[in-house]
Short mmCIF file of C-alpha atoms in Angstrom, two decimals:
data_model
loop_
_atom_site.label_atom_id
_atom_site.label_comp_id
_atom_site.label_asym_id
_atom_site.label_seq_id
_atom_site.Cartn_x
_atom_site.Cartn_y
_atom_site.Cartn_z
CA MET A 870 13.33 16.94 -42.43
CA ARG A 871 16.16 17.22 -39.77
CA ASP A 872 15.14 18.14 -36.23
CA PRO A 873 17.45 20.93 -35.03
CA VAL A 874 16.92 20.40 -31.41
CA ARG A 875 17.65 16.77 -31.56
CA ALA A 876 20.71 17.65 -33.79
CA LEU A 877 21.88 19.98 -30.99
CA GLN A 878 21.42 17.31 -28.36
CA HIS A 879 23.40 14.65 -30.58
CA ALA A 880 26.20 17.26 -31.03
CA LEU A 881 26.24 17.89 -27.35
CA TYR A 882 26.38 14.09 -26.41
CA ARG A 883 29.13 13.16 -29.00
CA ALA A 884 31.35 16.08 -27.73
CA ALA A 885 30.82 15.05 -24.10
CA LYS A 886 31.40 11.33 -25.01
CA ALA A 887 34.58 12.14 -27.02
CA ASP A 888 36.15 14.00 -24.21
CA PRO A 889 35.14 12.91 -20.54
CA GLY A 890 37.02 15.72 -19.03
CA ARG A 891 35.58 18.55 -21.11
CA ARG A 892 33.61 21.43 -19.32
CA PHE A 893 31.10 23.18 -21.50
CA HIS A 894 31.21 26.88 -21.34
CA ALA A 895 28.93 28.21 -24.13
CA LEU A 896 25.36 26.97 -23.38
CA ARG A 897 23.34 30.01 -22.35
CA ASP A 898 22.53 30.97 -25.92
CA LYS A 899 21.07 27.49 -26.52
CA VAL A 900 18.70 27.46 -23.58
CA TYR A 901 16.76 30.56 -24.97
CA ARG A 902 16.81 29.42 -28.65
CA ARG A 903 13.22 29.51 -29.68
CA ASP A 904 13.02 26.00 -31.02
CA VAL A 905 14.42 24.81 -27.67
CA LEU A 906 11.99 26.91 -25.78
CA TRP A 907 9.24 25.51 -28.16
CA ARG A 908 10.27 21.92 -27.44
CA ALA A 909 10.18 22.73 -23.74
CA TRP A 910 6.69 24.06 -24.02
CA VAL A 911 5.62 20.97 -25.78
CA ALA A 912 7.10 18.76 -22.98
CA VAL A 913 5.26 20.90 -20.32
CA ARG A 914 2.00 20.76 -22.11
CA ARG A 915 2.13 17.14 -22.59
CA ASN A 916 2.79 16.55 -19.12
CA ASP A 917 -0.17 18.68 -18.21
CA GLY A 918 0.01 19.68 -14.41
CA ALA A 919 -1.48 22.21 -12.17
CA PRO A 920 -0.79 25.86 -11.93
CA GLY A 921 1.98 27.47 -9.72
CA ILE A 922 1.34 30.11 -7.16
CA ASP A 923 0.45 32.74 -9.65
CA GLY A 924 -2.57 30.68 -10.78
CA THR A 925 -1.76 30.58 -14.42
CA THR A 926 -2.81 27.38 -16.03
CA LEU A 927 -1.67 25.88 -19.19
CA ASP A 928 -5.07 26.92 -20.89
CA ASP A 929 -4.30 30.53 -19.75
CA VAL A 930 -0.96 30.30 -21.52
CA GLU A 931 -2.71 29.21 -24.85
CA GLU A 932 -5.20 31.86 -24.49
CA TYR A 933 -2.46 34.42 -23.80
CA GLY A 934 -0.62 33.10 -26.69
CA VAL A 935 2.30 30.56 -26.58
CA GLU A 936 4.66 32.47 -29.08
CA ARG A 937 4.08 35.59 -27.13
CA LEU A 938 4.95 33.85 -23.84
CA LEU A 939 8.05 32.37 -25.37
CA ASP A 940 9.20 35.56 -26.70
CA GLU A 941 9.04 37.16 -23.39
CA VAL A 942 10.73 34.24 -21.59
CA ALA A 943 13.60 34.36 -24.33
CA GLU A 944 14.12 37.96 -23.71
CA GLU A 945 14.20 37.51 -19.96
CA LEU A 946 16.75 34.75 -20.28
CA ARG A 947 18.79 36.64 -22.76
CA THR A 948 19.02 39.67 -20.85
CA GLY A 949 19.58 37.94 -17.47
CA ARG A 950 16.16 39.23 -15.94
CA TRP A 951 14.53 35.84 -15.49
CA ARG A 952 13.68 35.10 -11.74
CA PRO A 953 11.74 32.01 -10.95
CA LEU A 954 8.75 32.36 -8.60
CA PRO A 955 8.55 29.93 -5.45
CA ALA A 956 6.96 26.69 -6.31
CA ARG A 957 3.61 25.77 -4.78
CA ARG A 958 3.93 22.98 -2.22
CA VAL A 959 1.31 20.22 -2.11
CA LEU A 960 1.16 16.95 -0.23
CA ILE A 961 0.00 13.97 -2.24
CA PRO A 962 -0.75 10.42 -0.83
CA LYS A 963 1.76 7.67 -1.60
CA PRO A 964 -0.23 4.72 -3.09
CA GLY A 965 -0.97 1.96 -0.63
CA THR A 966 0.45 3.92 2.43
CA THR A 967 -0.71 6.76 4.84
CA GLU A 968 2.50 8.74 4.02
CA GLN A 969 2.35 11.91 2.05
CA ARG A 970 4.98 13.04 -0.67
CA PRO A 971 5.83 16.62 -0.99
CA LEU A 972 5.32 17.89 -4.52
CA SER A 973 6.65 21.22 -5.61
CA ILE A 974 4.78 22.76 -8.58
CA PRO A 975 6.66 25.68 -10.27
CA ALA A 976 4.70 28.31 -12.38
CA VAL A 977 4.35 27.41 -15.97
CA ARG A 978 6.75 30.00 -17.13
CA ASP A 979 9.35 28.40 -14.68
CA ARG A 980 8.44 24.80 -15.85
CA ILE A 981 9.34 25.95 -19.42
CA VAL A 982 12.80 27.40 -18.41
CA GLN A 983 13.55 24.14 -16.46
CA ALA A 984 12.50 21.98 -19.33
CA ALA A 985 14.77 24.02 -21.72
CA VAL A 986 17.75 23.75 -19.25
CA LYS A 987 17.06 19.99 -19.17
CA ILE A 988 16.99 19.72 -22.92
CA VAL A 989 20.42 21.31 -23.29
CA LEU A 990 22.11 19.67 -20.22
CA GLU A 991 20.81 16.20 -20.41
CA PRO A 992 22.85 14.93 -23.38
CA ILE A 993 26.07 16.09 -21.66
CA PHE A 994 25.25 14.20 -18.50
CA GLU A 995 23.90 11.17 -20.37
CA ALA A 996 27.39 10.78 -21.83
CA ASP A 997 28.68 10.03 -18.32
CA PHE A 998 25.80 8.09 -16.79
CA LEU A 999 26.38 4.43 -16.17
CA PRO A 1000 24.36 1.46 -17.15
CA CYS A 1001 23.26 0.73 -13.57
CA SER A 1002 21.15 3.91 -13.63
CA PHE A 1003 17.73 3.61 -15.11
CA GLY A 1004 15.27 6.18 -13.67
CA PHE A 1005 14.21 9.23 -15.73
CA ARG A 1006 16.69 8.56 -18.42
CA PRO A 1007 15.84 8.75 -22.27
CA LYS A 1008 15.44 5.22 -23.85
CA ARG A 1009 15.60 3.56 -20.31
CA SER A 1010 12.71 2.31 -18.24
CA ALA A 1011 11.64 0.53 -15.21
CA HIS A 1012 11.37 -2.64 -17.19
CA ASP A 1013 14.93 -2.40 -18.17
CA ALA A 1014 15.96 -2.30 -14.44
CA LEU A 1015 13.56 -5.27 -13.81
CA GLN A 1016 15.20 -7.15 -16.60
CA VAL A 1017 18.57 -7.05 -14.74
CA LEU A 1018 17.12 -8.74 -11.84
CA ILE A 1019 15.90 -11.50 -14.02
CA ASP A 1020 19.15 -11.88 -15.62
CA GLU A 1021 21.39 -11.86 -12.58
CA SER A 1022 19.20 -13.93 -10.46
CA TRP A 1023 19.43 -16.71 -13.29
CA GLN A 1024 23.20 -16.48 -13.01
CA GLY A 1025 22.92 -17.31 -9.32
CA LYS A 1026 22.89 -13.85 -7.67
CA ARG A 1027 20.18 -14.50 -5.29
CA TRP A 1028 21.11 -12.44 -2.13
CA VAL A 1029 19.51 -9.04 -2.63
CA VAL A 1030 20.02 -5.74 -0.59
CA GLU A 1031 16.91 -3.56 -1.17
CA THR A 1032 16.61 -0.02 0.01
CA ASP A 1033 15.79 3.48 -0.95
CA ILE A 1034 17.33 6.80 -0.20
CA ALA A 1035 15.58 8.66 2.69
CA ASN A 1036 14.03 12.00 1.68
CA CYS A 1037 16.45 12.13 -1.39
CA PHE A 1038 14.90 15.08 -3.24
CA THR A 1039 14.89 17.26 -0.18
CA ALA A 1040 18.29 16.08 1.40
CA ILE A 1041 20.58 17.00 -1.58
CA GLY A 1042 22.65 19.83 -0.61
CA HIS A 1043 22.68 22.83 -3.05
CA GLU A 1044 26.43 23.40 -2.83
CA LYS A 1045 27.32 19.68 -3.22
CA LEU A 1046 24.90 19.49 -6.18
CA MET A 1047 26.38 22.48 -7.91
CA ARG A 1048 30.01 21.06 -7.55
CA ALA A 1049 28.65 17.79 -9.38
CA VAL A 1050 27.14 19.97 -12.16
CA GLU A 1051 30.22 21.97 -12.33
CA GLU A 1052 32.35 18.94 -13.20
CA ARG A 1053 30.84 19.23 -16.75
CA ILE A 1054 29.32 22.96 -16.92
CA SER A 1055 31.50 25.94 -16.58
CA ASP A 1056 29.04 28.38 -18.31
CA GLN A 1057 28.39 30.90 -15.48
CA ALA A 1058 25.16 32.12 -16.83
CA VAL A 1059 23.57 28.60 -16.75
CA LEU A 1060 25.03 27.83 -13.44
CA LYS A 1061 23.35 31.06 -12.06
CA LEU A 1062 20.07 29.70 -13.63
CA LEU A 1063 20.39 26.44 -11.81
CA ARG A 1064 21.13 28.27 -8.59
CA ALA A 1065 18.19 30.31 -8.99
CA MET A 1066 15.91 27.37 -9.56
CA LEU A 1067 17.29 25.64 -6.51
CA ARG A 1068 16.86 28.75 -4.25
CA ALA A 1069 13.42 29.82 -5.49
CA GLY A 1070 12.00 27.89 -2.46
CA VAL A 1071 8.41 26.83 -1.87
CA MET A 1072 5.21 28.42 -0.62
CA GLN A 1073 3.06 26.43 1.79
CA ASP A 1074 0.20 27.91 3.71
CA GLY A 1075 1.10 31.42 2.62
CA THR A 1076 4.78 31.25 3.71
CA VAL A 1077 7.82 30.90 1.31
CA HIS A 1078 10.35 28.55 2.67
CA ARG A 1079 14.00 28.53 1.25
CA GLU A 1080 16.22 25.75 2.30
CA ALA A 1081 19.97 25.15 1.81
CA SER A 1082 19.27 21.66 0.41
CA GLY A 1083 16.77 19.98 -1.92
CA THR A 1084 15.76 19.55 -5.53
CA PRO A 1085 12.09 20.26 -5.31
CA GLN A 1086 10.16 17.12 -6.64
CA GLY A 1087 7.84 18.16 -9.33
CA GLY A 1088 9.96 20.48 -11.65
CA PRO A 1089 11.13 19.26 -14.93
CA ALA A 1090 14.78 19.44 -14.11
CA SER A 1091 14.67 17.78 -10.66
CA PRO A 1092 15.12 14.18 -11.91
CA LEU A 1093 18.06 15.12 -13.98
CA LEU A 1094 19.67 16.92 -11.13
CA CYS A 1095 19.07 13.98 -8.78
CA ASN A 1096 20.62 11.58 -11.26
CA VAL A 1097 23.74 13.98 -11.79
CA TYR A 1098 24.27 13.93 -7.96
CA LEU A 1099 23.78 10.23 -7.47
CA HIS A 1100 26.15 9.49 -10.39
CA ARG A 1101 28.75 9.93 -7.85
CA LEU A 1102 27.34 6.85 -6.04
CA ASP A 1103 27.30 4.95 -9.35
CA ARG A 1104 30.99 5.62 -10.34
CA GLU A 1105 32.22 4.72 -6.90
CA TRP A 1106 30.39 1.47 -6.73
CA ASP A 1107 32.67 -1.65 -7.09
CA THR A 1108 30.52 -4.28 -8.96
CA GLY A 1109 33.11 -6.94 -8.62
CA GLU A 1110 33.49 -6.54 -4.89
CA HIS A 1111 29.89 -5.71 -3.80
CA GLY A 1112 27.61 -7.04 -6.36
CA VAL A 1113 25.38 -5.69 -9.13
CA LEU A 1114 23.93 -2.14 -8.42
CA VAL A 1115 20.45 -1.40 -9.99
CA ARG A 1116 19.36 2.19 -9.36
CA TYR A 1117 16.03 3.72 -10.40
CA CYS A 1118 16.44 7.38 -9.17
CA ASP A 1119 16.47 6.87 -5.36
CA ASP A 1120 15.43 3.23 -5.25
CA LEU A 1121 18.25 0.78 -5.17
CA VAL A 1122 18.85 -2.99 -5.06
CA VAL A 1123 22.08 -4.93 -5.10
CA LEU A 1124 22.26 -8.42 -6.33
CA CYS A 1125 25.12 -10.53 -4.58
CA GLN A 1126 26.31 -14.00 -4.51
CA SER A 1127 26.30 -14.63 -0.70
CA ARG A 1128 25.13 -13.20 2.52
CA GLU A 1129 28.70 -12.11 3.25
CA GLN A 1130 28.82 -10.10 -0.06
CA ALA A 1131 25.26 -8.72 0.62
CA GLU A 1132 26.21 -7.52 4.07
CA ALA A 1133 29.46 -5.92 2.71
CA ALA A 1134 27.30 -4.30 -0.08
CA LEU A 1135 24.88 -2.76 2.47
CA ALA A 1136 27.85 -1.49 4.56
CA ALA A 1137 29.58 0.12 1.41
CA LEU A 1138 26.30 1.46 0.33
CA THR A 1139 25.73 3.32 3.71
CA VAL A 1140 29.19 4.80 3.64
CA LEU A 1141 28.89 5.97 0.07
CA LEU A 1142 25.58 7.70 0.74
CA ASP A 1143 26.83 9.15 3.84
CA ASP A 1144 29.71 10.78 1.95
CA LEU A 1145 26.85 12.36 -0.14
CA GLY A 1146 25.04 13.61 2.78
CA LEU A 1147 22.27 10.90 2.43
CA GLU A 1148 21.27 7.76 4.16
CA PRO A 1149 19.13 4.64 3.49
CA LYS A 1150 15.53 4.62 4.63
CA ALA A 1151 15.71 2.27 7.63
CA ALA A 1152 12.09 1.03 7.30
CA LYS A 1153 12.78 -0.19 3.65
CA THR A 1154 16.32 -1.50 4.01
CA ARG A 1155 16.83 -5.39 4.24
CA ILE A 1156 18.71 -8.29 2.83
CA VAL A 1157 16.64 -10.95 1.20
CA GLN A 1158 17.61 -14.45 0.14
CA LEU A 1159 15.76 -15.43 -2.96
CA VAL A 1160 14.91 -19.17 -2.52
CA ASP A 1161 12.20 -21.35 -3.96
CA GLY A 1162 9.18 -20.99 -1.65
CA GLY A 1163 10.78 -18.21 0.30
CA GLN A 1164 10.06 -14.45 0.63
CA GLY A 1165 10.39 -11.98 -2.10
CA LEU A 1166 11.03 -8.28 -2.58
CA ASP A 1167 9.04 -5.42 -3.90
CA PHE A 1168 10.68 -3.16 -6.49
CA LEU A 1169 9.24 -0.54 -8.92
CA GLY A 1170 5.77 -1.76 -8.17
CA PHE A 1171 6.35 -5.49 -8.67
CA HIS A 1172 6.69 -8.36 -6.09
CA LYS A 1173 9.50 -10.66 -7.16
CA ARG A 1174 9.81 -14.17 -5.95
CA LEU A 1175 11.75 -17.24 -6.93
CA VAL A 1176 9.43 -19.84 -8.07
CA ARG A 1177 9.34 -23.30 -9.84
CA GLY A 1178 7.84 -23.87 -13.18
CA ARG A 1179 4.38 -25.47 -13.11
CA THR A 1180 4.33 -27.22 -16.51
CA PRO A 1181 5.95 -30.63 -17.01
CA ARG A 1182 8.49 -29.00 -19.37
CA SER A 1183 9.41 -26.29 -16.91
CA ALA A 1184 9.09 -28.19 -13.58
CA HIS A 1185 12.94 -28.52 -13.34
CA LEU A 1186 13.32 -24.67 -13.73
CA ILE A 1187 13.50 -22.25 -10.86
CA PHE A 1188 13.24 -18.66 -11.96
CA LEU A 1189 12.27 -15.13 -10.70
CA ALA A 1190 8.81 -14.28 -11.38
CA ARG A 1191 6.92 -11.19 -10.76
CA TRP A 1192 3.54 -9.68 -10.48
CA PRO A 1193 1.96 -6.48 -9.06
CA ALA A 1194 2.74 -5.76 -5.44
CA ARG A 1195 0.27 -5.55 -2.84
CA ARG A 1196 0.60 -1.68 -2.73
CA ALA A 1197 0.07 -1.55 -6.42
CA VAL A 1198 -3.03 -3.77 -6.33
CA GLN A 1199 -4.52 -1.72 -3.53
CA HIS A 1200 -3.82 1.44 -5.56
CA ALA A 1201 -5.92 0.00 -8.38
CA ARG A 1202 -8.73 -1.05 -6.28
CA ASP A 1203 -8.90 2.32 -4.74
CA ARG A 1204 -8.88 3.99 -8.07
CA ILE A 1205 -11.61 1.73 -9.34
CA ARG A 1206 -13.58 2.55 -6.20
CA THR A 1207 -13.23 6.25 -6.68
CA ILE A 1208 -14.35 6.01 -10.33
CA THR A 1209 -17.55 4.12 -9.37
CA ALA A 1210 -18.29 5.98 -6.09
CA ARG A 1211 -21.82 6.58 -4.92
CA SER A 1212 -21.20 10.31 -5.24
CA ARG A 1213 -20.89 9.79 -9.09
CA LEU A 1214 -24.48 8.18 -9.73
CA LEU A 1215 -25.51 11.04 -11.98
CA VAL A 1216 -22.56 10.63 -14.26
CA PRO A 1217 -23.29 9.02 -17.50
CA VAL A 1218 -22.74 5.14 -17.79
CA GLU A 1219 -20.43 5.78 -20.77
CA GLN A 1220 -18.20 8.19 -19.05
CA ILE A 1221 -17.72 5.85 -16.02
CA VAL A 1222 -16.77 2.95 -18.48
CA GLU A 1223 -14.41 5.25 -20.32
CA GLU A 1224 -12.56 6.35 -17.13
CA LEU A 1225 -12.39 2.73 -16.04
CA ASN A 1226 -10.90 1.62 -19.36
CA LEU A 1227 -8.48 4.56 -19.30
CA PHE A 1228 -7.21 3.51 -16.07
CA LEU A 1229 -7.03 -0.23 -16.69
CA ARG A 1230 -5.16 0.46 -20.00
CA GLY A 1231 -2.54 2.37 -18.14
CA TRP A 1232 -2.13 0.08 -15.17
CA ALA A 1233 -2.31 -3.11 -17.09
CA GLY A 1234 0.20 -1.52 -19.72
CA TYR A 1235 2.79 -1.39 -17.10
CA PHE A 1236 2.08 -4.65 -15.15
CA ARG A 1237 1.45 -6.96 -18.10
CA TYR A 1238 5.10 -7.37 -18.58
CA GLY A 1239 5.50 -9.98 -15.83
CA ASN A 1240 3.71 -13.17 -14.44
CA SER A 1241 0.63 -10.99 -13.96
CA ALA A 1242 -2.25 -12.96 -15.59
CA LEU A 1243 -3.86 -13.82 -12.43
CA VAL A 1244 -3.77 -10.47 -10.77
CA LEU A 1245 -4.77 -8.63 -14.03
CA GLY A 1246 -8.00 -10.93 -14.08
CA GLN A 1247 -8.79 -10.09 -10.50
CA ILE A 1248 -8.50 -6.46 -11.06
CA ARG A 1249 -10.58 -6.56 -14.14
CA ASN A 1250 -13.25 -8.69 -12.32
CA TYR A 1251 -13.16 -6.14 -9.48
CA ALA A 1252 -13.90 -3.37 -11.98
CA LEU A 1253 -16.78 -5.38 -13.42
CA THR A 1254 -18.25 -5.96 -9.85
CA ARG A 1255 -17.86 -2.30 -8.97
CA LEU A 1256 -19.54 -1.35 -12.24
CA ALA A 1257 -22.45 -3.68 -11.67
CA LEU A 1258 -22.78 -2.37 -7.96
CA TRP A 1259 -22.73 1.18 -9.33
CA LEU A 1260 -25.63 0.33 -11.84
CA SER A 1261 -27.61 -1.30 -9.00
CA LYS A 1262 -27.27 1.98 -6.99
CA ARG A 1263 -28.03 4.10 -9.99
CA GLY A 1264 -31.10 2.11 -10.62
CA LYS A 1265 -32.13 2.63 -7.00
CA ARG A 1266 -32.01 -1.21 -6.48
CA ARG A 1267 -30.13 -1.28 -3.20
CA ARG A 1268 -30.31 -5.00 -2.54
CA ALA A 1269 -30.54 -6.12 -5.97
CA TRP A 1270 -26.82 -6.43 -6.67
CA GLY A 1271 -27.75 -9.24 -9.07
CA TRP A 1272 -29.65 -6.86 -11.28
CA GLY A 1273 -26.58 -4.79 -11.82
CA ILE A 1274 -24.47 -7.85 -12.71
CA THR A 1275 -27.20 -9.08 -15.01
CA GLN A 1276 -27.27 -5.73 -16.97
CA VAL A 1277 -23.50 -6.12 -17.58
CA LEU A 1278 -23.72 -9.78 -18.43
CA LEU A 1279 -26.65 -9.14 -20.82
CA SER A 1280 -24.41 -6.66 -22.48
CA PRO A 1281 -22.67 -8.02 -25.45
CA ASN A 1282 -19.27 -6.52 -24.52
CA ASP A 1283 -19.62 -5.83 -20.86
CA LEU A 1284 -20.87 -2.47 -21.54
CA GLY A 1285 -17.64 -1.79 -23.27
CA LEU A 1286 -15.40 -2.57 -20.30
CA ILE A 1287 -12.07 -3.69 -22.00
CA SER A 1288 -10.68 -7.22 -21.48
CA LEU A 1289 -7.29 -7.79 -20.06
CA ASN A 1290 -6.94 -11.46 -21.18
CA GLY A 1291 -4.06 -12.49 -23.40
CA ILE A 1292 -1.95 -9.33 -22.94
CA VAL A 1293 0.63 -10.77 -20.52
CA VAL A 1294 4.28 -10.91 -21.62
CA PRO A 1295 6.24 -13.09 -19.10
CA PRO A 1296 9.82 -12.21 -18.72
CA ARG A 1297 12.64 -14.38 -19.77
CA PRO A 1298 16.42 -14.29 -18.91
CA PHE A 1299 18.78 -12.48 -21.52
CA ARG A 1300 15.64 -11.73 -23.77
CA ALA A 1301 14.20 -8.15 -24.63
CA TRP A 1302 11.45 -7.62 -22.39
CA LYS A 1303 9.44 -5.71 -25.09
CA ARG A 1304 8.84 -8.03 -27.78
#
């Protein structure tokens, strides 16, 4: 059976691709289509998430009636009465650092509207986005971006500019962003919706703050709007002159042939970002030369470093290897320690093992695409050790750590803790990473 929402997206994409100068003016009725709103609800439900300032949870919506809520939202959009609530501002820790990231959580109704707007607008802008952009795009992933580093370093581009954009989600000016959107969208009702989303503000400590800049991080539409704005950087970038740009939302690397090219690339990048009202984060900006035995760089959770093959057949080869970065490893250890904390001694063993397995599957599912066998083994062993220590405390054997490990080892399957052996897929130049 044909999916009408997907058919709509395909039609919008084809129309935008066929005419790069076209501005779309008849989109409002598509945003409040019931099948589009239903697809938006499915996306919001799948993503789970906390309630906004109104306290309404996803379970509350299901108890109230999803169809009933969508009817109300559709009517508000159709009549122009929809107004977003301010988002709830929370601060979440950045893994492996003492920094905190501001996260804005819209109300569930507003998340549905944002998701519906994204469903309609995304295919139009996808027709314009360039291959150097990988973050938060359909059918593109972090591993696709990492594969570019493998391929380009194999071809000799071993001077790397690494940086990210300082406060990207909060520094984008609303008016500049809307001008970028208006290059493709002329439907005034949809533009009004976007302006309302941007100006809704955030509530923190009981006070509503409304700024003239920022796409609050946490809403379904924010990553798309960020990509729309940074597309201006992508299209101005001169690959032939400055090297190969790889951008994952606000994280960037440029692969160059020489130090001179890398320095010119960093200067060009700074100028282009300044034109957008943005700037590189000084603490994370540097130029790295990839050499055998030299330093590496961190990008998208991996540490990448040039190494020499260790087998007789590969000893003559020098290639870019990657494994989980220190921050990613520390995040994994912290999460495992939280699951097996002393405060959880009354939790059933089966639940502790289930939570460990859930985390290990997700963490290893991302980092298995690399030269990560050693680190994955270390993390699994750490989980096993923490489980044994937890069992010792649970059994009131404070100094009998060996008793805990004995209980694990006597189990025919380590009490059900999953193994991470044999799951690693080493990257290869010019070969699909997922195979």
